[in-house]
Tab-separated table of C-alpha atoms and ligand atoms in Angstrom:
chain	number	residue	atom	x	y	z
A	88	MET	CA	1.034	54.322	90.562
A	89	ARG	CA	-2.302	53.913	92.369
A	90	LYS	CA	-2.523	51.161	94.964
A	91	ARG	CA	-5.346	48.773	94.112
A	92	ILE	CA	-8.283	48.558	96.476
A	93	VAL	CA	-10.744	45.703	96.714
A	94	ALA	CA	-13.662	46.099	99.118
A	95	GLY	CA	-16.333	43.634	100.059
A	96	ASN	CA	-19.807	45.049	100.615
A	97	TRP	CA	-21.481	42.482	102.833
A	98	LYS	CA	-24.843	44.294	102.594
A	99	MET	CA	-27.382	43.013	105.169
A	100	ASN	CA	-25.715	39.651	105.696
A	101	LYS	CA	-24.019	37.944	108.656
A	102	THR	CA	-24.742	38.243	112.341
A	103	PRO	CA	-21.746	39.004	114.558
A	104	SER	CA	-21.124	35.320	115.231
A	105	GLU	CA	-21.468	34.434	111.546
A	106	ALA	CA	-19.163	37.336	110.695
A	107	ALA	CA	-16.488	35.993	113.028
A	108	LEU	CA	-16.572	32.624	111.236
A	109	LEU	CA	-16.421	34.168	107.790
A	110	ILE	CA	-13.558	36.506	108.711
A	111	GLY	CA	-11.593	33.582	110.086
A	112	GLU	CA	-12.098	31.775	106.812
A	113	LEU	CA	-11.159	34.776	104.625
A	114	ILE	CA	-8.073	36.099	106.500
A	115	PRO	CA	-5.578	33.687	104.902
A	116	LEU	CA	-7.186	34.009	101.452
A	117	VAL	CA	-6.889	37.797	101.193
A	118	ASN	CA	-3.403	38.170	102.628
A	119	ASN	CA	-1.822	40.415	99.956
A	120	ASP	CA	0.049	43.604	100.861
A	121	ASN	CA	-0.029	44.958	97.320
A	122	VAL	CA	-3.766	45.614	97.638
A	123	ASP	CA	-5.854	47.543	100.130
A	124	VAL	CA	-8.437	45.048	101.363
A	125	VAL	CA	-11.579	46.370	103.042
A	126	PHE	CA	-14.553	44.506	104.525
A	127	CYS	CA	-17.603	46.768	104.701
A	128	VAL	CA	-19.688	44.884	107.243
A	129	PRO	CA	-23.066	45.598	108.873
A	130	ALA	CA	-22.629	48.218	111.627
A	131	ILE	CA	-23.320	45.733	114.412
A	132	ASP	CA	-20.479	43.508	113.151
A	133	ILE	CA	-17.885	46.335	113.163
A	134	PRO	CA	-16.477	45.846	116.689
A	135	CYS	CA	-15.883	42.117	116.282
A	136	ALA	CA	-14.564	42.584	112.717
A	137	VAL	CA	-12.071	45.207	113.910
A	138	GLU	CA	-10.926	42.952	116.745
A	139	LEU	CA	-10.510	39.869	114.546
A	140	THR	CA	-8.579	41.703	111.784
A	141	LYS	CA	-6.330	43.859	113.935
A	142	ASP	CA	-3.090	42.020	113.079
A	143	THR	CA	-3.942	41.514	109.409
A	144	ASN	CA	-3.931	43.530	106.173
A	145	ILE	CA	-7.721	43.856	106.298
A	146	ARG	CA	-9.364	47.204	107.070
A	147	ILE	CA	-12.958	47.571	108.165
A	148	GLY	CA	-15.575	49.859	106.688
A	149	ALA	CA	-19.239	50.690	107.251
A	150	GLN	CA	-22.003	50.644	104.624
A	151	ASN	CA	-23.623	53.969	105.520
A	152	MET	CA	-23.633	56.755	108.089
A	153	TYR	CA	-25.650	59.872	108.859
A	154	PHE	CA	-24.554	63.400	107.965
A	155	GLU	CA	-25.095	65.004	111.392
A	156	ASP	CA	-22.709	64.753	114.354
A	157	LYS	CA	-25.267	63.506	116.903
A	158	GLY	CA	-28.766	64.096	118.212
A	159	ALA	CA	-32.377	63.124	117.749
A	160	PHE	CA	-32.050	60.919	114.638
A	161	THR	CA	-33.495	57.612	115.807
A	162	GLY	CA	-31.892	54.610	114.188
A	163	GLU	CA	-29.017	56.460	112.527
A	164	ILE	CA	-25.278	56.004	113.115
A	165	ALA	CA	-22.963	58.963	113.556
A	166	PRO	CA	-19.518	59.188	111.954
A	167	ASP	CA	-17.672	59.360	115.276
A	168	MET	CA	-19.400	56.140	116.366
A	169	LEU	CA	-17.958	54.376	113.343
A	170	LYS	CA	-14.565	55.934	113.878
A	171	ASP	CA	-14.516	55.057	117.553
A	172	ALA	CA	-15.479	51.471	116.801
A	173	GLY	CA	-12.443	51.226	114.485
A	174	ALA	CA	-13.984	51.616	111.031
A	175	GLU	CA	-11.744	53.390	108.540
A	176	TYR	CA	-13.897	53.445	105.420
A	177	VAL	CA	-17.566	54.112	104.720
A	178	ILE	CA	-19.595	53.351	101.643
A	179	ILE	CA	-21.734	56.341	100.720
A	180	GLY	CA	-24.617	56.512	98.273
A	181	HIS	CA	-24.892	52.865	97.281
A	182	SER	CA	-27.656	52.438	94.709
A	183	GLU	CA	-29.605	50.326	97.210
A	184	ARG	CA	-29.531	53.261	99.648
A	185	ARG	CA	-30.716	55.558	96.884
A	186	GLN	CA	-33.437	53.156	95.747
A	187	TYR	CA	-34.831	51.935	99.082
A	188	PHE	CA	-33.898	54.695	101.504
A	189	ALA	CA	-34.421	57.835	99.434
A	190	GLU	CA	-30.810	58.976	99.360
A	191	THR	CA	-30.109	61.711	96.879
A	192	ASP	CA	-26.999	63.268	95.377
A	193	GLU	CA	-27.385	66.067	97.932
A	194	THR	CA	-27.440	63.739	100.978
A	195	VAL	CA	-24.516	61.845	99.473
A	196	ASN	CA	-22.557	65.114	99.302
A	197	LYS	CA	-23.383	65.980	102.927
A	198	LYS	CA	-22.246	62.531	104.056
A	199	VAL	CA	-19.013	62.736	102.084
A	200	LEU	CA	-18.161	66.097	103.657
A	201	LYS	CA	-18.978	64.712	107.111
A	202	ALA	CA	-16.862	61.595	106.553
A	203	PHE	CA	-13.847	63.792	105.889
A	204	GLU	CA	-14.515	65.808	109.016
A	205	TYR	CA	-14.104	62.601	111.019
A	206	GLY	CA	-11.251	61.062	109.062
A	207	LEU	CA	-13.307	58.297	107.474
A	208	LYS	CA	-12.424	57.406	103.855
A	209	PRO	CA	-15.539	57.533	101.685
A	210	ILE	CA	-16.249	54.986	98.962
A	211	ILE	CA	-18.726	56.924	96.853
A	212	CYS	CA	-21.054	54.922	94.627
A	213	CYS	CA	-22.478	55.954	91.277
A	214	GLY	CA	-24.043	54.173	88.357
A	215	GLU	CA	-26.794	54.133	85.776
A	216	THR	CA	-29.945	52.090	85.331
A	217	LEU	CA	-30.442	49.890	82.266
A	218	THR	CA	-32.864	52.462	80.833
A	219	GLN	CA	-30.319	55.224	81.188
A	220	ARG	CA	-27.684	53.080	79.450
A	221	GLU	CA	-30.092	52.292	76.610
A	222	GLN	CA	-30.924	55.975	76.277
A	223	GLY	CA	-27.224	56.776	75.920
A	224	ILE	CA	-26.959	59.039	78.944
A	225	THR	CA	-24.697	56.899	81.144
A	226	ILE	CA	-21.682	59.149	81.162
A	227	GLU	CA	-23.636	62.368	81.628
A	228	TRP	CA	-25.584	60.795	84.484
A	229	VAL	CA	-22.608	59.313	86.317
A	230	CYS	CA	-20.536	62.499	85.944
A	231	MET	CA	-23.396	64.527	87.380
A	232	GLN	CA	-23.614	62.162	90.372
A	233	ILE	CA	-19.879	62.511	90.968
A	234	LYS	CA	-19.769	66.266	90.547
A	235	ILE	CA	-22.499	66.734	93.143
A	236	ALA	CA	-20.963	64.173	95.520
A	237	LEU	CA	-17.628	66.024	95.480
A	238	LEU	CA	-18.960	69.577	95.913
A	239	GLY	CA	-17.026	71.515	98.532
A	240	LEU	CA	-14.085	69.106	98.769
A	241	THR	CA	-10.501	70.278	98.231
A	242	PRO	CA	-8.411	68.675	95.479
A	243	GLU	CA	-6.349	66.958	98.248
A	244	GLN	CA	-9.500	65.431	99.664
A	245	ILE	CA	-10.696	64.390	96.224
A	246	ALA	CA	-7.374	62.577	95.713
A	247	ASP	CA	-8.244	60.457	98.783
A	248	VAL	CA	-11.805	59.595	97.733
A	249	ILE	CA	-12.620	56.184	96.331
A	250	ILE	CA	-15.297	56.083	93.643
A	251	ALA	CA	-17.181	52.885	92.943
A	252	TYR	CA	-18.776	52.755	89.518
A	253	GLU	CA	-21.606	50.242	89.869
A	254	PRO	CA	-24.026	49.980	86.940
A	255	ILE	CA	-27.343	49.149	88.602
A	256	TRP	CA	-28.193	46.539	85.971
A	257	ALA	CA	-25.034	44.633	86.941
A	258	ILE	CA	-25.632	44.536	90.682
A	259	GLY	CA	-26.655	41.100	91.955
A	260	THR	CA	-27.747	40.019	88.492
A	261	GLY	CA	-24.771	37.955	87.401
A	262	LYS	CA	-24.580	40.298	84.385
A	263	VAL	CA	-21.130	41.830	84.749
A	264	ALA	CA	-20.244	44.850	82.562
A	265	THR	CA	-17.690	44.122	79.884
A	266	LYS	CA	-14.220	45.399	80.605
A	267	GLU	CA	-14.648	47.938	77.795
A	268	GLN	CA	-17.970	49.216	79.193
A	269	ALA	CA	-16.511	49.530	82.688
A	270	GLN	CA	-13.300	51.171	81.470
A	271	GLU	CA	-15.227	53.698	79.346
A	272	VAL	CA	-17.203	54.985	82.327
A	273	CYS	CA	-14.296	54.876	84.788
A	274	ALA	CA	-12.163	56.880	82.341
A	275	ALA	CA	-14.994	59.411	82.005
A	276	ILE	CA	-15.211	59.702	85.784
A	277	ARG	CA	-11.488	60.377	85.975
A	278	GLY	CA	-11.827	62.944	83.207
A	279	CYS	CA	-14.598	64.732	85.054
A	280	VAL	CA	-12.507	64.785	88.251
A	281	ARG	CA	-9.605	66.188	86.212
A	282	GLU	CA	-11.843	69.080	85.156
A	283	ILE	CA	-12.995	69.940	88.662
A	284	ALA	CA	-9.920	69.114	90.772
A	285	GLY	CA	-6.910	69.012	88.444
A	286	ASP	CA	-4.398	66.424	87.308
A	287	ALA	CA	-2.906	65.437	90.672
A	288	ALA	CA	-6.287	64.596	92.204
A	289	ALA	CA	-7.503	62.789	89.089
A	290	ASP	CA	-4.340	60.709	88.807
A	291	ALA	CA	-4.334	59.772	92.503
A	292	MET	CA	-8.044	59.028	92.983
A	293	ARG	CA	-8.952	55.350	92.917
A	294	ILE	CA	-11.938	54.080	90.957
A	295	GLN	CA	-13.504	50.688	91.541
A	296	TYR	CA	-15.865	48.709	89.384
A	297	GLY	CA	-18.746	46.923	91.083
A	298	GLY	CA	-21.531	44.679	89.822
A	299	SER	CA	-21.393	40.863	89.734
A	300	VAL	CA	-17.596	40.752	90.041
A	301	THR	CA	-16.256	37.203	90.548
A	302	GLY	CA	-12.869	35.551	90.597
A	303	ASP	CA	-13.419	34.794	86.913
A	304	SER	CA	-14.234	38.343	85.769
A	305	ALA	CA	-11.898	40.271	88.092
A	306	PRO	CA	-8.555	39.806	86.234
A	307	ASP	CA	-9.820	41.338	82.955
A	308	LEU	CA	-11.608	44.200	84.679
A	309	PHE	CA	-8.690	45.061	86.972
A	310	ALA	CA	-6.292	45.108	84.033
A	311	MET	CA	-8.032	48.162	82.568
A	312	GLU	CA	-6.232	51.480	82.853
A	313	ASP	CA	-8.775	53.373	84.907
A	314	ILE	CA	-10.072	50.514	87.082
A	315	ASP	CA	-8.167	50.369	90.348
A	316	GLY	CA	-10.059	47.541	92.037
A	317	GLY	CA	-13.564	46.442	92.848
A	318	LEU	CA	-16.507	46.779	95.169
A	319	VAL	CA	-17.828	43.280	95.546
A	320	GLY	CA	-21.184	42.149	96.891
A	321	GLY	CA	-22.178	38.467	96.705
A	322	ALA	CA	-18.679	37.107	96.051
A	323	SER	CA	-17.271	38.929	99.101
A	324	LEU	CA	-19.079	36.409	101.324
A	325	LYS	CA	-17.302	33.452	99.754
A	326	PRO	CA	-13.762	32.107	99.384
A	327	ASP	CA	-13.928	33.458	95.813
A	328	PHE	CA	-13.177	36.859	97.396
A	329	GLY	CA	-9.604	35.685	97.801
A	330	ARG	CA	-9.264	35.174	94.049
A	331	ILE	CA	-10.686	38.648	93.447
A	332	VAL	CA	-8.221	40.274	95.859
A	333	ASN	CA	-5.315	38.449	94.244
A	334	ALA	CA	-6.477	39.390	90.725
B	396	13P	P1	-22.813	42.104	93.565
B	396	13P	O1	-21.302	41.886	93.508
B	396	13P	O2	-23.513	41.105	94.433
B	396	13P	O3	-23.385	42.260	92.195
B	396	13P	O4	-23.021	43.511	94.308
B	396	13P	C1	-22.304	44.593	93.888
B	396	13P	C2	-22.496	45.690	94.870
B	396	13P	O5	-23.576	46.243	94.976
B	396	13P	C3	-21.373	46.065	95.710
B	396	13P	O6	-21.616	47.246	96.381
């Protein structure tokens, strides 16, 4: 039985003092030990988020990191900086990173390998555009993204990865995928992991759906066989996140 995991991706929202207020508001609403609850906050908010959640069920994650250990990479954040600040998870390859910051499947793979080196749990994002869906290449596309992201990992590492399937057309649009659409792709992702890493890894690996998830849509989505939780943007900044966690 896979433990469910619901993560909030705060994106570029909340200053440290705003983050402290929001965390205080959300702590009682997301108190559920049957679910792994993760807040992926802006890097500058990590220290205060770690401090404020230390006696709770909430874990803290970052939204990105660089794939080198240290050095002359102005503006980047190294994996050991995140680790030392108390982050346990890191989102890698979000479609916004790919679209606005030129991330590729290859840089995603380098970051995933580096995250494991430092004991950070990667939440790897994949997903198709509306055009790709209309052209009928969703599954091929997403499986290619995942195969490249996981290159060089052992089956044991793959079992520990979290994959977030986020159709780009569903992100921030209010147009949530149907539970059947989401399940179809999440099942295909698990099938592709089965091919490359075997049954144990495929059965253990957790797959989230992301894209306009709300407290209203979460119960149906999370009831699907291959959907083990969600990666939530807008609704993770509101009390509605509590309903999503408890769904
Ligand atoms: P929304 O929930 O705001 O659609 O964002 C989804 C997302 O991109 C989470 O990473």
